[in-house]
Coordinates of C-alpha atoms and ligand atoms in Angstrom, one line a residue:
M1 CA -37.4 68.0 -38.8
S2 CA -37.0 66.8 -42.3
I3 CA -34.0 65.0 -44.0
T4 CA -33.0 65.0 -47.6
V5 CA -31.3 61.7 -48.7
R6 CA -28.0 62.4 -50.6
E7 CA -26.4 58.9 -50.7
L8 CA -27.1 55.4 -49.8
H9 CA -24.6 52.6 -49.8
A10 CA -24.8 49.0 -48.7
V11 CA -21.9 46.5 -48.3
E12 CA -21.9 42.8 -47.8
I13 CA -20.2 42.2 -44.5
L14 CA -20.1 39.2 -42.1
D15 CA -22.5 38.6 -39.1
S16 CA -21.7 36.9 -35.8
R17 CA -22.2 33.5 -37.3
A18 CA -19.8 34.0 -40.2
R19 CA -22.7 34.5 -42.6
P20 CA -23.1 37.5 -44.8
T21 CA -25.3 40.5 -44.0
L22 CA -25.4 44.1 -44.9
V23 CA -24.2 47.3 -43.4
V24 CA -26.0 50.4 -44.9
T25 CA -24.7 53.9 -44.8
L26 CA -27.0 56.8 -45.4
E27 CA -25.8 60.5 -46.1
T28 CA -28.1 63.4 -45.9
E29 CA -27.9 66.7 -47.7
G30 CA -27.1 68.3 -44.4
G31 CA -23.8 66.4 -44.3
L32 CA -24.7 63.7 -41.8
S33 CA -23.5 60.1 -42.3
V34 CA -25.1 57.3 -40.3
R35 CA -25.0 53.5 -40.6
A36 CA -26.9 50.4 -39.6
G37 CA -26.0 46.7 -39.4
V38 CA -28.7 44.3 -40.4
P39 CA -29.5 41.3 -38.1
A40 CA -30.6 37.9 -39.3
G41 CA -32.3 34.9 -37.6
A42 CA -32.0 31.1 -37.6
S43 CA -35.4 30.1 -36.0
T44 CA -37.6 32.2 -38.3
G45 CA -41.3 32.5 -38.3
S46 CA -42.8 31.5 -41.6
R47 CA -44.6 34.9 -41.9
E48 CA -41.6 37.0 -41.4
A49 CA -40.6 39.6 -44.0
V50 CA -38.4 37.9 -46.5
E51 CA -34.7 38.2 -46.3
R52 CA -33.2 38.4 -49.7
R53 CA -30.3 35.9 -50.2
D54 CA -28.5 35.3 -53.6
G55 CA -28.9 31.6 -53.7
D56 CA -25.7 31.2 -55.6
P57 CA -24.2 27.9 -54.2
K58 CA -20.7 29.0 -55.2
R59 CA -20.7 31.9 -52.8
Y60 CA -21.4 31.4 -49.0
S61 CA -23.5 28.3 -49.8
G62 CA -26.1 30.5 -51.4
Q63 CA -26.2 32.9 -48.5
G64 CA -24.7 35.9 -50.1
V65 CA -26.5 39.2 -50.1
L66 CA -25.1 41.0 -53.1
G67 CA -28.6 41.2 -54.6
A68 CA -29.9 42.9 -51.5
A69 CA -26.9 45.3 -51.4
G70 CA -27.5 46.1 -55.1
A71 CA -31.2 46.9 -54.3
V72 CA -30.0 49.5 -51.9
N73 CA -27.3 50.9 -54.1
D74 CA -29.3 51.1 -57.2
E75 CA -33.1 51.0 -57.0
I76 CA -33.6 52.3 -53.5
L77 CA -31.0 55.1 -53.9
D78 CA -32.6 56.1 -57.3
A79 CA -36.0 56.3 -55.7
L80 CA -34.9 58.2 -52.5
A81 CA -31.9 60.4 -53.6
G82 CA -32.7 64.1 -53.5
R83 CA -36.1 63.6 -51.9
S84 CA -37.0 65.2 -48.6
F85 CA -38.9 63.4 -45.9
D86 CA -40.7 65.0 -43.0
D87 CA -40.5 61.9 -40.8
L88 CA -39.4 58.3 -40.7
A89 CA -43.0 57.1 -41.3
A90 CA -43.0 58.9 -44.7
L91 CA -39.6 57.4 -45.7
D92 CA -40.6 53.9 -44.6
E93 CA -43.8 54.2 -46.6
A94 CA -41.8 55.1 -49.7
L95 CA -39.7 52.0 -49.1
I96 CA -42.8 49.8 -48.7
S97 CA -44.4 51.1 -51.8
L98 CA -41.3 51.0 -53.9
D99 CA -41.0 47.2 -52.9
G100 CA -44.7 46.6 -53.8
T101 CA -45.0 43.1 -52.2
E102 CA -46.8 42.0 -49.1
N103 CA -43.6 40.6 -47.4
K104 CA -40.8 42.8 -48.8
S105 CA -39.5 39.9 -50.9
R106 CA -38.8 41.9 -54.1
L107 CA -36.1 44.3 -52.8
G108 CA -35.5 42.2 -49.7
A109 CA -36.4 42.8 -46.1
N110 CA -32.7 42.9 -45.2
A111 CA -32.2 45.7 -47.7
I112 CA -35.3 47.7 -46.6
V113 CA -34.7 47.3 -42.8
G114 CA -31.0 48.5 -43.2
V115 CA -32.2 51.7 -44.9
S116 CA -35.0 52.2 -42.4
M117 CA -32.7 51.8 -39.3
A118 CA -30.1 54.1 -40.8
A119 CA -32.9 56.6 -41.6
A120 CA -34.2 56.5 -38.0
R121 CA -30.7 57.4 -36.9
A122 CA -30.5 60.3 -39.5
F123 CA -33.7 61.8 -38.2
A124 CA -32.6 61.6 -34.6
A125 CA -29.1 63.1 -35.5
T126 CA -30.7 65.9 -37.6
A127 CA -32.9 66.8 -34.6
G128 CA -29.8 66.8 -32.4
I129 CA -31.1 64.1 -30.0
A130 CA -30.0 60.6 -29.0
L131 CA -31.7 57.9 -31.0
W132 CA -33.6 56.6 -28.0
R133 CA -35.3 60.0 -27.5
S134 CA -36.7 59.9 -31.1
F135 CA -38.8 56.9 -30.0
A136 CA -40.1 58.6 -26.8
G137 CA -43.6 59.9 -26.5
S138 CA -45.7 57.5 -28.4
L139 CA -45.6 54.6 -26.0
S140 CA -44.7 54.2 -22.3
A141 CA -42.4 56.7 -20.8
P142 CA -38.6 56.0 -21.4
R143 CA -37.0 53.5 -19.1
L144 CA -34.0 51.2 -19.0
P145 CA -35.1 47.7 -19.8
A146 CA -34.2 44.7 -17.7
P147 CA -31.6 42.8 -19.8
H148 CA -32.4 39.1 -20.4
F149 CA -29.1 37.3 -20.6
N150 CA -29.2 34.1 -22.5
L151 CA -27.1 31.7 -20.5
I152 CA -27.9 28.3 -22.0
N153 CA -28.3 27.8 -25.8
G154 CA -30.2 24.9 -27.4
G155 CA -32.4 24.3 -30.4
R156 CA -31.2 25.8 -33.7
H157 CA -28.6 27.8 -31.9
A158 CA -26.4 24.9 -30.7
S159 CA -25.5 21.4 -31.7
N160 CA -26.4 19.9 -28.3
Q161 CA -29.5 17.7 -27.6
L162 CA -31.5 20.4 -25.8
E163 CA -34.7 21.3 -27.7
F164 CA -35.5 24.5 -25.8
Q165 CA -33.6 27.3 -27.5
E166 CA -32.9 29.9 -24.7
F167 CA -32.7 29.9 -21.0
M168 CA -32.4 33.6 -19.9
L169 CA -31.4 35.3 -16.7
A170 CA -33.6 38.2 -15.8
P171 CA -32.3 40.4 -13.0
L172 CA -35.7 42.0 -12.4
G173 CA -34.8 43.0 -9.0
A174 CA -31.6 44.8 -9.7
P175 CA -31.6 48.5 -8.9
S176 CA -30.0 49.6 -12.3
V177 CA -28.8 48.3 -15.6
A178 CA -25.2 48.4 -14.3
D179 CA -26.1 46.1 -11.4
A180 CA -28.1 43.9 -13.8
A181 CA -25.0 43.5 -16.0
R182 CA -22.9 42.7 -13.0
A183 CA -25.4 40.0 -11.9
G184 CA -25.5 38.6 -15.5
S185 CA -21.6 38.4 -15.5
E186 CA -21.3 36.9 -12.1
V187 CA -24.0 34.2 -12.6
Y188 CA -22.4 33.4 -16.0
A189 CA -19.1 32.8 -14.3
A190 CA -20.8 30.7 -11.6
L191 CA -22.6 28.7 -14.2
R192 CA -19.3 28.0 -16.0
K193 CA -17.8 26.8 -12.8
L194 CA -20.8 24.4 -12.1
L195 CA -20.7 23.0 -15.7
L196 CA -16.9 22.3 -15.5
G197 CA -17.5 20.6 -12.1
R198 CA -19.9 18.3 -13.8
N199 CA -17.6 17.6 -16.7
L200 CA -20.0 19.4 -19.1
S201 CA -18.9 21.4 -22.0
V202 CA -18.5 25.2 -21.6
G203 CA -18.5 25.7 -25.4
L204 CA -20.8 28.4 -26.6
G205 CA -23.9 28.5 -28.8
D206 CA -24.8 31.2 -31.4
E207 CA -25.9 33.7 -28.8
G208 CA -23.0 33.3 -26.5
G209 CA -24.6 31.1 -23.8
F210 CA -23.2 27.7 -23.0
A211 CA -24.4 24.7 -24.9
P212 CA -23.9 21.7 -22.6
E213 CA -25.2 18.2 -23.4
I214 CA -28.3 18.4 -21.3
A215 CA -31.6 17.3 -22.8
R216 CA -34.2 18.0 -20.0
P217 CA -35.3 21.6 -19.5
E218 CA -35.8 21.0 -15.8
E219 CA -32.2 19.9 -15.4
V220 CA -31.1 23.3 -17.0
L221 CA -33.3 25.2 -14.7
R222 CA -31.9 23.4 -11.6
L223 CA -28.4 24.4 -12.7
L224 CA -29.4 28.0 -13.3
V225 CA -31.0 28.3 -9.8
E226 CA -27.8 26.8 -8.3
A227 CA -25.7 29.2 -10.3
I228 CA -27.8 32.2 -9.3
T229 CA -27.5 31.2 -5.6
L230 CA -23.7 30.4 -5.9
A231 CA -23.2 33.9 -7.3
G232 CA -24.9 35.3 -4.2
Y233 CA -28.2 36.5 -5.7
R234 CA -31.8 35.5 -4.7
P235 CA -33.7 33.4 -7.4
G236 CA -37.1 35.0 -8.0
P237 CA -38.8 38.1 -9.5
D238 CA -37.6 40.4 -6.7
G239 CA -34.0 39.2 -7.3
V240 CA -32.8 37.3 -10.4
A241 CA -35.6 35.4 -12.3
I242 CA -35.4 33.1 -15.3
A243 CA -37.1 33.3 -18.8
I244 CA -37.4 30.6 -21.4
D245 CA -37.7 30.8 -25.2
A246 CA -38.7 27.3 -26.1
A247 CA -38.8 28.2 -29.9
S248 CA -41.2 25.2 -30.0
S249 CA -42.0 25.5 -33.8
E250 CA -38.6 23.9 -34.3
F251 CA -39.5 20.7 -32.4
Y252 CA -43.3 20.5 -33.4
R253 CA -43.9 17.6 -35.7
E254 CA -47.3 16.3 -37.0
G255 CA -49.2 17.9 -34.1
S256 CA -46.8 16.9 -31.3
Y257 CA -43.8 18.3 -29.5
D258 CA -40.7 16.2 -29.2
V259 CA -38.9 17.1 -26.0
A260 CA -36.0 15.1 -24.4
G261 CA -37.1 11.9 -26.0
E262 CA -40.8 12.2 -25.2
T263 CA -43.6 13.1 -27.7
L264 CA -46.1 15.4 -26.1
S265 CA -49.5 16.9 -27.1
A266 CA -50.2 20.5 -26.8
D267 CA -52.0 19.9 -23.5
E268 CA -49.2 17.8 -22.2
M269 CA -46.8 20.6 -23.0
I270 CA -49.0 23.1 -21.1
N271 CA -49.0 20.8 -18.1
R272 CA -45.3 20.5 -18.3
Y273 CA -45.0 24.3 -18.4
E274 CA -47.3 24.7 -15.5
E275 CA -45.1 22.3 -13.5
I276 CA -42.0 24.3 -14.5
V277 CA -43.5 27.7 -13.4
E278 CA -44.6 26.1 -10.1
S279 CA -41.2 24.6 -9.5
F280 CA -38.8 27.3 -10.7
P281 CA -38.6 31.1 -10.9
V282 CA -39.6 31.2 -14.5
W283 CA -41.5 34.5 -15.1
L284 CA -41.6 34.6 -19.0
L285 CA -42.2 31.9 -21.6
E286 CA -41.6 32.7 -25.2
D287 CA -43.0 30.5 -28.1
G288 CA -44.1 27.9 -25.7
L289 CA -46.3 26.4 -28.5
A290 CA -45.7 26.3 -32.3
E291 CA -46.6 29.1 -34.6
S292 CA -49.2 27.0 -36.2
D293 CA -50.7 25.8 -33.0
W294 CA -53.3 28.5 -32.4
D295 CA -55.8 26.4 -30.5
G296 CA -53.0 25.3 -28.2
W297 CA -52.0 28.9 -27.7
E298 CA -55.4 29.8 -26.7
R299 CA -55.5 27.1 -24.0
L300 CA -51.9 28.0 -22.9
T301 CA -53.0 31.6 -22.4
A302 CA -56.2 30.7 -20.5
R303 CA -54.2 28.4 -18.2
L304 CA -51.0 30.4 -17.6
G305 CA -51.6 33.9 -18.9
D306 CA -52.4 35.4 -15.5
R307 CA -49.2 34.1 -14.0
V308 CA -46.6 34.2 -16.7
E309 CA -45.6 36.6 -19.5
L310 CA -46.4 34.6 -22.6
V311 CA -44.5 36.0 -25.6
G312 CA -45.3 35.3 -29.2
D313 CA -42.3 35.4 -31.5
D314 CA -42.6 33.0 -34.5
I315 CA -46.4 33.1 -34.1
F316 CA -46.5 37.0 -34.4
C317 CA -43.4 38.0 -36.4
T318 CA -43.8 41.6 -35.2
N319 CA -46.6 41.9 -37.6
P320 CA -49.3 44.5 -36.6
A321 CA -52.1 42.5 -38.4
I322 CA -51.2 39.1 -36.8
I323 CA -50.8 40.8 -33.4
S324 CA -54.2 42.5 -33.8
H325 CA -55.8 39.1 -34.6
A326 CA -54.1 37.4 -31.7
I327 CA -55.4 40.0 -29.3
S328 CA -58.9 39.4 -30.5
C329 CA -58.4 35.6 -29.9
K330 CA -56.7 36.1 -26.4
V331 CA -53.5 34.4 -27.7
A332 CA -50.4 35.3 -25.6
N333 CA -50.1 38.5 -23.5
A334 CA -46.9 39.9 -25.0
S335 CA -45.1 40.1 -28.3
L336 CA -41.4 39.7 -29.1
I337 CA -40.2 42.8 -31.1
K338 CA -37.7 42.3 -33.9
V339 CA -37.2 45.0 -36.4
N340 CA -36.1 42.8 -39.3
Q341 CA -39.1 40.5 -38.9
I342 CA -41.5 43.1 -40.2
G343 CA -38.9 45.1 -42.2
T344 CA -39.3 48.8 -41.2
V345 CA -38.8 50.8 -38.0
T346 CA -42.3 52.4 -38.4
E347 CA -44.1 49.1 -38.7
T348 CA -42.2 47.9 -35.6
L349 CA -43.4 50.9 -33.6
E350 CA -46.9 50.3 -34.9
A351 CA -46.7 46.7 -33.6
M352 CA -45.6 48.0 -30.2
R353 CA -48.3 50.5 -30.1
I354 CA -51.0 47.9 -30.9
C355 CA -49.6 45.8 -28.0
H356 CA -49.4 48.7 -25.7
E357 CA -53.1 49.7 -26.3
A358 CA -54.2 46.2 -25.7
G359 CA -52.1 45.7 -22.5
Y360 CA -49.8 43.3 -24.3
A361 CA -46.2 43.6 -23.2
Q362 CA -43.4 44.2 -25.7
F363 CA -40.0 42.3 -25.5
V364 CA -37.4 43.9 -27.7
S365 CA -35.0 41.4 -29.2
H366 CA -31.8 40.9 -31.2
R367 CA -31.4 38.0 -33.7
S368 CA -29.0 35.1 -33.5
G369 CA -27.1 36.6 -36.4
E370 CA -26.0 40.0 -35.3
T371 CA -23.5 42.8 -35.9
E372 CA -22.1 45.3 -33.4
D373 CA -25.1 47.7 -34.2
T374 CA -26.8 48.8 -30.9
F375 CA -30.2 50.0 -32.4
I376 CA -32.4 47.8 -30.3
A377 CA -31.0 49.2 -27.1
D378 CA -32.3 52.6 -28.0
L379 CA -35.5 51.3 -29.2
A380 CA -36.2 49.5 -25.9
V381 CA -35.3 52.6 -23.8
G382 CA -37.3 55.1 -25.9
T383 CA -40.4 52.9 -26.0
G384 CA -40.1 52.2 -22.3
C385 CA -41.0 48.5 -22.9
G386 CA -39.2 47.3 -19.8
H387 CA -37.2 44.4 -21.1
M388 CA -34.9 43.5 -23.8
K389 CA -32.8 40.4 -24.8
S390 CA -29.5 40.5 -26.6
G391 CA -27.9 37.1 -25.8
A392 CA -25.3 36.2 -23.3
P393 CA -23.3 38.8 -21.2
A394 CA -20.4 37.7 -23.5
R395 CA -19.2 38.2 -27.1
G396 CA -18.9 41.6 -28.7
E397 CA -22.1 41.7 -30.8
R398 CA -24.2 40.8 -27.7
V399 CA -22.6 43.0 -25.0
A400 CA -22.6 46.0 -27.4
K401 CA -26.3 46.4 -26.8
Y402 CA -26.0 45.9 -23.0
N403 CA -23.1 48.3 -22.9
R404 CA -25.2 50.9 -24.9
L405 CA -27.8 50.6 -22.1
I406 CA -25.1 51.1 -19.4
E407 CA -24.0 54.3 -21.4
I408 CA -27.5 55.6 -21.6
E409 CA -28.0 55.0 -17.9
D410 CA -24.7 56.9 -17.1
A411 CA -25.9 59.9 -19.1
E412 CA -29.5 59.9 -18.1
H413 CA -31.1 59.0 -14.9
L414 CA -34.0 56.9 -16.2
P415 CA -36.0 54.3 -14.1
Y416 CA -34.9 50.7 -14.5
G417 CA -36.9 47.5 -15.2
L418 CA -40.3 46.3 -16.0
G419 CA -42.1 49.2 -14.3
R420 CA -45.0 46.9 -13.3
S421 CA -45.5 44.4 -10.6
L422 CA -45.6 40.7 -11.2
T423 CA -48.6 38.8 -10.1
Ligands
PGA1 P1 -33.4 33.7 -34.2 O1 -33.8 33.3 -32.7 O2 -32.8 35.1 -34.2 O3 -32.4 32.7 -34.7 O4 -34.7 33.6 -35.0 C1 -34.1 34.3 -31.8 C2 -35.5 33.9 -31.2 O5 -36.1 32.9 -31.5 O6 -35.9 34.7 -30.3
ZN2 ZN1 -37.9 33.4 -30.0

């Protein structure tokens, strides 16, 4: 079913980190009005589509997005207004060719992705279906993803000494999203109690997880296992497992990794990860090595790829060409999926399709800078990718996505979880 664009309007609003971002409203000739909030990251891959910021030091320390808003309100509106598009791929193609750059730097990936997300909603609403249904069919059958709750924040998302960025709780063995949310909430509460009992801070990082002064990843993992047990759950893939996003590009310096006061080579990092997965119920490791350390990634994949889901985030940037190359080099066995990293919904779906066909998993993700927009919940359900991360089970911009999953589950009896067994 086609849509004809009547109006587009972008406004500079605030994201969850008090930085400016965009909300884009799209109106169709059919009288529909839909909107999309644009996410933004902090630990960004160097090959991500380029977010356009004003650079005016007098406003928001240069972070303003008035230029990107202007691109939507002037040039993109002029190019799209009155035009009919048969599908989202055609509209996204118009945006890509209007921008004309390899990395969407002219109009700005933040401008383009806001229009693309709003347009996806417009196509679904015009067809009279929920957004998630509009993604169904091309990949795996729709299912409710296992939420991955980020309980401990470090790296660029917190001011503590912890280098690893995210320690996530993965209720893989829960029977439903509602039960997974309950596990996330109960373990979060148990963890808070344990931290207070040790006189550690329960202040929060950017994604709503606690940010205590702990440096060693193993110490965090011990605490998490204790919290899972204290809350009455079984640690492990048939109960509540753990996932790590090391975001290691951020602590990679001159060919080595700086972790908790030690300087480690790629091979020493791989050994450390092997010890971690043998000692703790860690089932997924994201960005274990740096985006520029492809040789290390090949060895990491050869060593742990049959036991652990190895997710490429900064190294892949949701970019179909980079992912295809990685598949041919046997680098990682999964890709993180962030819509704003590549800049259009169509290219995101293409990245997911390439993964799917090669047997690479897809892990749909929010950004550290978020709005209350719930787009990724529908994307994860419709594509049947099996798992999604949206931060802690706390703070409105994080729980909005999890709550959307609960509402989809309430309306539709879809299967829950990964939909595959872990080796
Ligand atoms: P970012 O972090 O949104 O700050 O880039 C999220 C991640 O690394 O997965
Ligand atoms: Zn990451």
